[in-house]
Amino acid sequence: MRDGLPPPVATFNTREEARAWFYNLPERPSQAVIQLGGEPYLAAYHRNIDHLAFHPFSLVDKLKAWREKQQQEQDPEEPGPQS
């Protein structure tokens, strides 16, 4: 994934469309990159509980931004010398 996300295997407008497609596959993969509403998602299938979850990749960017903000609040830049 260093070169970016793999291309989506399928594109959908709604979660319902994606869910219907996934559950109608002859063999359900444990993971697949899909496009949902114009955004890349990881579709993760949990066989042991027969559950399909959709995780937007944008969550990673939001988490990074949140962590950076938290770090800045904990370690504010030291002020320069006062004149």
Short mmCIF file of C-alpha atoms in Angstrom, two decimals:
data_model
loop_
_atom_site.label_atom_id
_atom_site.label_comp_id
_atom_site.label_asym_id
_atom_site.label_seq_id
_atom_site.Cartn_x
_atom_site.Cartn_y
_atom_site.Cartn_z
CA MET A 1 0.00 0.00 0.00
CA ARG A 2 3.04 2.24 -0.13
CA ASP A 3 2.11 3.06 -3.71
CA GLY A 4 -1.44 3.93 -2.73
CA LEU A 5 -4.63 1.93 -2.56
CA PRO A 6 -5.30 -0.89 -4.97
CA PRO A 7 -8.08 -0.20 -7.46
CA PRO A 8 -11.57 -0.99 -6.19
CA VAL A 9 -12.98 -4.34 -7.27
CA ALA A 10 -16.47 -2.82 -7.53
CA THR A 11 -18.23 0.54 -7.23
CA PHE A 12 -21.54 1.25 -5.49
CA ASN A 13 -23.74 4.20 -4.62
CA THR A 14 -25.11 2.75 -1.38
CA ARG A 15 -24.14 0.31 1.37
CA GLU A 16 -27.20 -1.76 0.50
CA GLU A 17 -25.94 -2.25 -3.08
CA ALA A 18 -22.50 -3.21 -1.78
CA ARG A 19 -23.93 -5.63 0.78
CA ALA A 20 -26.16 -7.30 -1.83
CA TRP A 21 -23.22 -7.70 -4.22
CA PHE A 22 -20.96 -9.11 -1.53
CA TYR A 23 -23.44 -11.65 -0.17
CA ASN A 24 -24.22 -12.86 -3.72
CA LEU A 25 -20.58 -13.69 -4.48
CA PRO A 26 -19.93 -17.44 -4.83
CA GLU A 27 -16.92 -17.08 -2.49
CA ARG A 28 -16.78 -14.14 -0.10
CA PRO A 29 -13.30 -12.68 0.32
CA SER A 30 -12.22 -11.71 3.83
CA GLN A 31 -11.29 -8.23 2.52
CA ALA A 32 -11.91 -6.21 -0.61
CA VAL A 33 -11.33 -2.60 -1.60
CA ILE A 34 -14.53 -1.10 -2.97
CA GLN A 35 -15.74 2.36 -3.85
CA LEU A 36 -18.82 3.46 -1.97
CA GLY A 37 -20.43 6.80 -2.70
CA GLY A 38 -17.26 7.99 -4.44
CA GLU A 39 -14.97 7.11 -1.50
CA PRO A 40 -12.64 4.11 -1.14
CA TYR A 41 -13.62 1.62 1.56
CA LEU A 42 -12.30 -1.63 2.93
CA ALA A 43 -15.06 -4.23 2.97
CA ALA A 44 -14.14 -6.69 5.72
CA TYR A 45 -16.03 -9.96 6.06
CA HIS A 46 -15.94 -11.72 9.42
CA ARG A 47 -16.78 -15.34 8.59
CA ASN A 48 -17.06 -16.54 12.17
CA ILE A 49 -20.00 -14.22 12.82
CA ASP A 50 -21.16 -13.76 9.19
CA HIS A 51 -20.74 -9.99 9.43
CA LEU A 52 -19.72 -7.54 6.70
CA ALA A 53 -18.24 -4.21 7.79
CA PHE A 54 -17.34 -1.19 5.67
CA HIS A 55 -14.37 0.93 6.77
CA PRO A 56 -13.65 4.20 4.93
CA PHE A 57 -9.96 4.75 4.26
CA SER A 58 -10.52 8.44 5.05
CA LEU A 59 -10.68 7.40 8.72
CA VAL A 60 -6.92 6.90 8.61
CA ASP A 61 -6.36 10.51 7.50
CA LYS A 62 -8.78 11.80 10.13
CA LEU A 63 -7.06 9.75 12.82
CA LYS A 64 -3.63 11.08 11.80
CA ALA A 65 -4.92 14.67 11.94
CA TRP A 66 -6.52 14.06 15.35
CA ARG A 67 -3.30 12.53 16.73
CA GLU A 68 -1.24 15.47 15.43
CA LYS A 69 -3.65 17.91 17.07
CA GLN A 70 -3.50 16.00 20.35
CA GLN A 71 0.31 16.00 20.22
CA GLN A 72 0.41 19.75 19.57
CA GLU A 73 -1.92 20.40 22.51
CA GLN A 74 0.25 18.28 24.81
CA ASP A 75 3.57 19.72 23.62
CA PRO A 76 2.94 23.33 22.62
CA GLU A 77 5.86 25.00 20.92
CA GLU A 78 8.12 26.71 23.41
CA PRO A 79 7.95 30.48 23.11
CA GLY A 80 11.05 32.25 21.85
CA PRO A 81 13.11 34.59 24.03
CA GLN A 82 11.23 37.62 25.29
CA SER A 83 12.67 41.02 24.41
#
